[in-house]
Amino acid sequence: MTTELQEEPSKEILRPNFVTRFLPWIIAGGVLLIYLFTLNHWVTLKSLPVVAKIAGWDWHPTWFEPLHFLLTYPARWLPTHLQMPVLNFFAAICAALTLALLARSVALLPHDRTREQRQRETGKFSLLNVPQSWLPPLVAVLICGLQLTFWEHAVAATGEMLNLLIFAYVIRCLLEFRISQRECWLTKFALVYGVGVTNNWAMIGFFPIFLIALIWIKGIGFFNFRFILRVLGFGLLGLSLYLLFPVIAALSANSDQTFWPTLREHLRFQKSYLYTLPFVQVPPLRGRLLVIALTSLLPLLMIGIRWPSFRGDLSHAGGMVTAFMFRLMHLFFLAILLTIFFDLPFSPKELGYELMPLLTFYYLTALAVGYFVGYGLLVFGREPAQSWERPSSLFKLINIVILIAIWIAVIAVPLALARNNLPVIQATNSNALSQMAKLTTEALPPSGALVLSDDPARLHLLRAAYAQTKKPAQNILLETGSLSFPKYHEYLHQHHQPWPKPASTNAIGPVELIQQLETLNKTHPLFYLHPSFGYYFERFYPIPRKLVYELKPYPTNSITPPPLSNEVIVENQSFWNSFAKEIAPTLPELGKRSPEVGQVNAHYSRALNYWGTELQKAKLLNEANQAFALAISLNRENVAAQINQQFNANLRRGEIRAVTRDEEIEKKLGQYGSWQNALTYNGPFDERDACLRLGEIFARGGNLRQSALLFLRVIELSPKNFNARLGLAKTYIELQRPDDSLKLIGQLRDEEKTAALSPGDQLELLRIEAYAHLAKNDFKTAEKILRTAQRKNPKDENHLALLTQLYVDTGYHTNALESVQKQLQIAPQSPAALFTKAVLNMQLGNFGKAVESLDLLLKIQPNNARALMNRAIAHLQSGKLDAAERDYKSLRESQPKNAYQIYYGLAEVAEKKKNKSEAIKNFKLYLKYAPSGTEEFTRVKKRIADLQSGKS
């Protein structure tokens, strides 16, 4: 332990000192002026969630961040249009105070860590005492305050600055105690740290580091019982802020939450963040966290160690080498840390994938930069106190060169940060976001409309735009992702009387939601804020209205919507022509500077791409090309617009051929992970092969009408496309239009005589034809078609498989068993046939025969989890409990822990074995991992209650 930590508190440090007492406030005041000059006066996409909470736009209860809730509560009394700038001003104040603490902390850092420092700095507390001692705090503040992520959160109310202020204060407390040895600083440390933990889950992650630092600074005195008790008591006092929301919930008459559930929800929220971080869950990303730590925590560890002199152990040459290595290491760290603030690939922003701001790491890095700058000023700018240690003329020259390099760096880096980042801040603060929201409100009716969006942020932007007009929103804004929750319907009913009160507390399904919207649509126009797909678009079709989409119910007995009227085309084309002339020209450049404007551009790009596809369907190919070109200019990553534009070029040349996707397009498609994601972010595809692919995907997902529309578009482009007509025939059956399906099948049958079909296509055609007749309740014809085909191909197991499936689907289990037995005579080791035979025997109650088939199947496919699960069920139903338990346990070892049906089976086995405690344990595990709200879930809860009460 260093000697200065054992000295009595000094009165010397209490004397006014410019660098430690006045300079931090002067610097912070200057930076505050910068933030006020660049303050955002509306919202940003980053600040929108916080503003939505405080303004009351977010329907979710506020059970998190109690300190932020308390400090910003007065803003709730203000008119909504004033809340946004006031909250941004609060963020700027927090940022300035954070930087003041940073300057103070840098000034308090010890400069006696190395022998060379101790030779030059002989003050009692080893604080930097050179004429330029003002420079390290100033540099640390400027590089931190002008760093882009810090600056963005300093001029917009994201809540991050308050968390960083708490973090900075607890660091300041430790450094103040190191100097004064006054334990009141550690009391403040414990209290504020406890408060910080309640507001910021990241403080929990930093706890081990702060604990080690506290023990390191306090020394042996830390292990005093009274000290630990006092610090623990004040820490618990800070943690008592956890009780704020539970108390509010318990006292609120309108809340359905009670004390303990609210507290558990807050703790569960923080735990989920800590345990679901990509750095924790994804092994490759753990190395990223290590790199971030190396550029922030490792330098601080180096600062925390008072390195020995090695004077008696080394020769003069050895001492020079050691001194040289220490100097080189300090300069290396300074150079590396300065580059961190330019967001290079190894910076926190890049390594964190921008999932979180990681401002604490930037703060720690700035603190270390301040120390290393001070080291450079001291070691290279001052000669040792002892005359025999005077450097030679060569070393003096080297010191001067290094000192000049340090000065150049500390001047150039803040200037470069300001030059690089100020345009980004200005672009983010431009009117691009508010203009988009304003255009959206102008496209909507003034009142009475139901406005849906898959993205709550877009609805919050609308509310912010309405707030600017100082008028409340007269439309009902609906989050589609929340409409399945009854509590959301209660919220809507409280705020919008036309909205009906939920009839029950059960989750609301798609059919009920659509029926509700259909009822409300009779008196309220229905709009969507962006192109989308899903079950709403099975019953409604969109009509583009500038930046929004009016939804209309499909005409009765019609699969397709009416074509766009000339009036709609003229209205939209006029809007987009005006947009292209007046608004679009400045957006690409702003988008390059600011990612937030880039997201605005992506929204416009998706809308333009949608409009281009509508123009293309209306045969207005030149106008469609212009729309696609503008969409691409706004968002170079809009792969749908790029494919559509290339296909449009083919159409204008009179060529109906698919686009040849080059490596660049394939790469962009691959970045989205799925066609659905590409569709979500870019808007629709209107290219033959893409429509075919999406039609197949929609059909599998149950979006049958949308699937049919895509197949019809392919057929419109290429009338002889076999796959599109086959897919449409299948979709028609699902849509209860078997006659339309059979009509298509007849056309394909006629073509089959002249075109060779693959065996797979022939089988699929056969299956669709049979099931089309089945959809008409004509089982005999369906069976006859498949039996006739099977007799023509007696050695083909696939024809027998079709017949077996028909019997299974229609409940003729005995016939199905006979058919699958014939199938096994042809292919005795067919896994599909063995599994089907086992399932049929289970349905007929022949569990022993089912086990025989499953035993054979598991010899062929030992890792077939479905077969093992069915064998476990068959053993259980036949009373072979030990065998069932073995199979369930094997499944538990090989399957993820959330395979809740395994726990259900183990509970049933234990219950039949009269092992009540084991049954309860497994039923509880079932409840932990199973989806709630199902009948089975409710039944299991009752079974647990019966077992615990002794009724079962």
mmCIF file of N, CA, C and O in Angstrom, residues 822-863:
data_model
loop_
_atom_site.group_PDB
_atom_site.id
_atom_site.type_symbol
_atom_site.label_atom_id
_atom_site.label_comp_id
_atom_site.label_asym_id
_atom_site.label_seq_id
_atom_site.Cartn_x
_atom_site.Cartn_y
_atom_site.Cartn_z
ATOM 1 N N LYS A 822 -48.387 -51.459 -47.018
ATOM 2 C CA LYS A 822 -47.965 -51.731 -48.400
ATOM 3 C C LYS A 822 -46.744 -50.884 -48.751
ATOM 4 O O LYS A 822 -45.841 -51.343 -49.452
ATOM 5 N N GLN A 823 -46.747 -49.678 -48.245
ATOM 6 C CA GLN A 823 -45.613 -48.789 -48.499
ATOM 7 C C GLN A 823 -44.332 -49.379 -47.896
ATOM 8 O O GLN A 823 -43.266 -49.348 -48.514
ATOM 9 N N LEU A 824 -44.454 -49.970 -46.713
ATOM 10 C CA LEU A 824 -43.283 -50.557 -46.048
ATOM 11 C C LEU A 824 -42.830 -51.857 -46.719
ATOM 12 O O LEU A 824 -41.668 -52.249 -46.592
ATOM 13 N N GLN A 825 -43.735 -52.492 -47.417
ATOM 14 C CA GLN A 825 -43.321 -53.680 -48.177
ATOM 15 C C GLN A 825 -42.394 -53.289 -49.326
ATOM 16 O O GLN A 825 -41.481 -54.042 -49.695
ATOM 17 N N ILE A 826 -42.638 -52.089 -49.875
ATOM 18 C CA ILE A 826 -41.772 -51.592 -50.961
ATOM 19 C C ILE A 826 -40.485 -51.006 -50.391
ATOM 20 O O ILE A 826 -39.396 -51.229 -50.922
ATOM 21 N N ALA A 827 -40.610 -50.229 -49.282
ATOM 22 C CA ALA A 827 -39.443 -49.563 -48.667
ATOM 23 C C ALA A 827 -39.474 -49.841 -47.171
ATOM 24 O O ALA A 827 -39.995 -49.022 -46.404
ATOM 25 N N PRO A 828 -38.955 -50.993 -46.737
ATOM 26 C CA PRO A 828 -39.079 -51.405 -45.320
ATOM 27 C C PRO A 828 -38.436 -50.434 -44.338
ATOM 28 O O PRO A 828 -38.822 -50.415 -43.170
ATOM 29 N N GLN A 829 -37.473 -49.652 -44.777
ATOM 30 C CA GLN A 829 -36.778 -48.768 -43.846
ATOM 31 C C GLN A 829 -37.082 -47.284 -44.124
ATOM 32 O O GLN A 829 -36.282 -46.409 -43.804
ATOM 33 N N SER A 830 -38.241 -47.034 -44.662
ATOM 34 C CA SER A 830 -38.650 -45.645 -44.910
ATOM 35 C C SER A 830 -38.984 -44.978 -43.577
ATOM 36 O O SER A 830 -39.958 -45.353 -42.917
ATOM 37 N N PRO A 831 -38.200 -43.973 -43.134
ATOM 38 C CA PRO A 831 -38.476 -43.317 -41.853
ATOM 39 C C PRO A 831 -39.869 -42.702 -41.793
ATOM 40 O O PRO A 831 -40.554 -42.804 -40.770
ATOM 41 N N ALA A 832 -40.292 -42.059 -42.895
ATOM 42 C CA ALA A 832 -41.603 -41.415 -42.898
ATOM 43 C C ALA A 832 -42.711 -42.444 -42.732
ATOM 44 O O ALA A 832 -43.671 -42.239 -41.978
ATOM 45 N N ALA A 833 -42.597 -43.581 -43.432
ATOM 46 C CA ALA A 833 -43.628 -44.621 -43.339
ATOM 47 C C ALA A 833 -43.641 -45.249 -41.949
ATOM 48 O O ALA A 833 -44.716 -45.510 -41.381
ATOM 49 N N LEU A 834 -42.477 -45.511 -41.394
ATOM 50 C CA LEU A 834 -42.411 -46.083 -40.040
ATOM 51 C C LEU A 834 -43.043 -45.144 -39.016
ATOM 52 O O LEU A 834 -43.761 -45.578 -38.117
ATOM 53 N N PHE A 835 -42.767 -43.869 -39.154
ATOM 54 C CA PHE A 835 -43.329 -42.908 -38.205
ATOM 55 C C PHE A 835 -44.844 -42.833 -38.357
ATOM 56 O O PHE A 835 -45.581 -42.818 -37.361
ATOM 57 N N THR A 836 -45.317 -42.785 -39.611
ATOM 58 C CA THR A 836 -46.765 -42.737 -39.842
ATOM 59 C C THR A 836 -47.442 -43.972 -39.270
ATOM 60 O O THR A 836 -48.502 -43.888 -38.638
ATOM 61 N N LYS A 837 -46.833 -45.151 -39.477
ATOM 62 C CA LYS A 837 -47.404 -46.389 -38.948
ATOM 63 C C LYS A 837 -47.486 -46.337 -37.424
ATOM 64 O O LYS A 837 -48.502 -46.753 -36.821
ATOM 65 N N ALA A 838 -46.442 -45.818 -36.785
ATOM 66 C CA ALA A 838 -46.443 -45.727 -35.329
ATOM 67 C C ALA A 838 -47.547 -44.803 -34.839
ATOM 68 O O ALA A 838 -48.281 -45.137 -33.893
ATOM 69 N N VAL A 839 -47.690 -43.655 -35.462
ATOM 70 C CA VAL A 839 -48.711 -42.690 -35.041
ATOM 71 C C VAL A 839 -50.105 -43.274 -35.229
ATOM 72 O O VAL A 839 -50.986 -43.128 -34.363
ATOM 73 N N LEU A 840 -50.320 -43.971 -36.351
ATOM 74 C CA LEU A 840 -51.627 -44.589 -36.593
ATOM 75 C C LEU A 840 -51.938 -45.637 -35.538
ATOM 76 O O LEU A 840 -53.069 -45.717 -35.027
ATOM 77 N N ASN A 841 -50.950 -46.451 -35.199
ATOM 78 C CA ASN A 841 -51.170 -47.457 -34.157
ATOM 79 C C ASN A 841 -51.462 -46.809 -32.805
ATOM 80 O O ASN A 841 -52.288 -47.314 -32.032
ATOM 81 N N MET A 842 -50.812 -45.704 -32.521
ATOM 82 C CA MET A 842 -51.094 -44.993 -31.265
ATOM 83 C C MET A 842 -52.525 -44.458 -31.254
ATOM 84 O O MET A 842 -53.222 -44.516 -30.236
ATOM 85 N N GLN A 843 -52.968 -43.921 -32.396
ATOM 86 C CA GLN A 843 -54.334 -43.416 -32.475
ATOM 87 C C GLN A 843 -55.369 -44.524 -32.354
ATOM 88 O O GLN A 843 -56.476 -44.300 -31.860
ATOM 89 N N LEU A 844 -54.974 -45.734 -32.777
ATOM 90 C CA LEU A 844 -55.875 -46.887 -32.662
ATOM 91 C C LEU A 844 -55.717 -47.614 -31.332
ATOM 92 O O LEU A 844 -56.389 -48.621 -31.091
ATOM 93 N N GLY A 845 -54.797 -47.122 -30.474
ATOM 94 C CA GLY A 845 -54.603 -47.733 -29.159
ATOM 95 C C GLY A 845 -53.657 -48.906 -29.153
ATOM 96 O O GLY A 845 -53.525 -49.588 -28.122
ATOM 97 N N ASN A 846 -52.979 -49.174 -30.285
ATOM 98 C CA ASN A 846 -52.035 -50.298 -30.363
ATOM 99 C C ASN A 846 -50.631 -49.808 -29.993
ATOM 100 O O ASN A 846 -49.746 -49.676 -30.848
ATOM 101 N N PHE A 847 -50.414 -49.530 -28.713
ATOM 102 C CA PHE A 847 -49.168 -48.884 -28.295
ATOM 103 C C PHE A 847 -47.970 -49.818 -28.432
ATOM 104 O O PHE A 847 -46.855 -49.365 -28.709
ATOM 105 N N GLY A 848 -48.165 -51.107 -28.249
ATOM 106 C CA GLY A 848 -47.066 -52.061 -28.402
ATOM 107 C C GLY A 848 -46.545 -52.088 -29.830
ATOM 108 O O GLY A 848 -45.325 -52.061 -30.069
ATOM 109 N N LYS A 849 -47.469 -52.120 -30.799
ATOM 110 C CA LYS A 849 -47.056 -52.101 -32.204
ATOM 111 C C LYS A 849 -46.419 -50.761 -32.573
ATOM 112 O O LYS A 849 -45.503 -50.716 -33.400
ATOM 113 N N ALA A 850 -46.905 -49.696 -31.955
ATOM 114 C CA ALA A 850 -46.307 -48.390 -32.208
ATOM 115 C C ALA A 850 -44.852 -48.370 -31.750
ATOM 116 O O ALA A 850 -43.966 -47.860 -32.452
ATOM 117 N N VAL A 851 -44.592 -48.969 -30.585
ATOM 118 C CA VAL A 851 -43.232 -49.013 -30.054
ATOM 119 C C VAL A 851 -42.330 -49.816 -30.981
ATOM 120 O O VAL A 851 -41.168 -49.455 -31.214
ATOM 121 N N GLU A 852 -42.844 -50.905 -31.568
ATOM 122 C CA GLU A 852 -42.037 -51.720 -32.487
ATOM 123 C C GLU A 852 -41.577 -50.881 -33.683
ATOM 124 O O GLU A 852 -40.407 -50.923 -34.081
ATOM 125 N N SER A 853 -42.504 -50.117 -34.259
ATOM 126 C CA SER A 853 -42.140 -49.271 -35.407
ATOM 127 C C SER A 853 -41.140 -48.189 -34.999
ATOM 128 O O SER A 853 -40.180 -47.902 -35.727
ATOM 129 N N LEU A 854 -41.355 -47.611 -33.842
ATOM 130 C CA LEU A 854 -40.467 -46.536 -33.394
ATOM 131 C C LEU A 854 -39.087 -47.065 -33.019
ATOM 132 O O LEU A 854 -38.077 -46.384 -33.215
ATOM 133 N N ASP A 855 -39.033 -48.296 -32.486
ATOM 134 C CA ASP A 855 -37.724 -48.915 -32.195
ATOM 135 C C ASP A 855 -36.908 -49.056 -33.480
ATOM 136 O O ASP A 855 -35.704 -48.741 -33.516
ATOM 137 N N LEU A 856 -37.575 -49.528 -34.536
ATOM 138 C CA LEU A 856 -36.881 -49.699 -35.817
ATOM 139 C C LEU A 856 -36.458 -48.342 -36.383
ATOM 140 O O LEU A 856 -35.345 -48.189 -36.890
ATOM 141 N N LEU A 857 -37.343 -47.355 -36.279
ATOM 142 C CA LEU A 857 -37.029 -46.021 -36.776
ATOM 143 C C LEU A 857 -35.836 -45.430 -36.033
ATOM 144 O O LEU A 857 -34.943 -44.827 -36.643
ATOM 145 N N LEU A 858 -35.784 -45.619 -34.713
ATOM 146 C CA LEU A 858 -34.683 -45.047 -33.929
ATOM 147 C C LEU A 858 -33.363 -45.781 -34.169
ATOM 148 O O LEU A 858 -32.294 -45.217 -33.916
ATOM 149 N N LYS A 859 -33.423 -47.013 -34.633
ATOM 150 C CA LYS A 859 -32.184 -47.683 -35.043
ATOM 151 C C LYS A 859 -31.636 -47.042 -36.320
ATOM 152 O O LYS A 859 -30.431 -46.930 -36.511
ATOM 153 N N ILE A 860 -32.565 -46.635 -37.204
ATOM 154 C CA ILE A 860 -32.148 -45.989 -38.461
ATOM 155 C C ILE A 860 -31.736 -44.540 -38.209
ATOM 156 O O ILE A 860 -30.735 -44.064 -38.746
ATOM 157 N N GLN A 861 -32.507 -43.833 -37.376
ATOM 158 C CA GLN A 861 -32.244 -42.427 -37.064
ATOM 159 C C GLN A 861 -32.208 -42.245 -35.549
ATOM 160 O O GLN A 861 -33.207 -41.855 -34.927
ATOM 161 N N PRO A 862 -31.074 -42.514 -34.918
ATOM 162 C CA PRO A 862 -30.995 -42.464 -33.446
ATOM 163 C C PRO A 862 -31.304 -41.085 -32.861
ATOM 164 O O PRO A 862 -31.700 -41.001 -31.698
ATOM 165 N N ASN A 863 -31.136 -40.023 -33.645
ATOM 166 C CA ASN A 863 -31.340 -38.668 -33.107
ATOM 167 C C ASN A 863 -32.695 -38.078 -33.485
ATOM 168 O O ASN A 863 -32.891 -36.864 -33.373
#
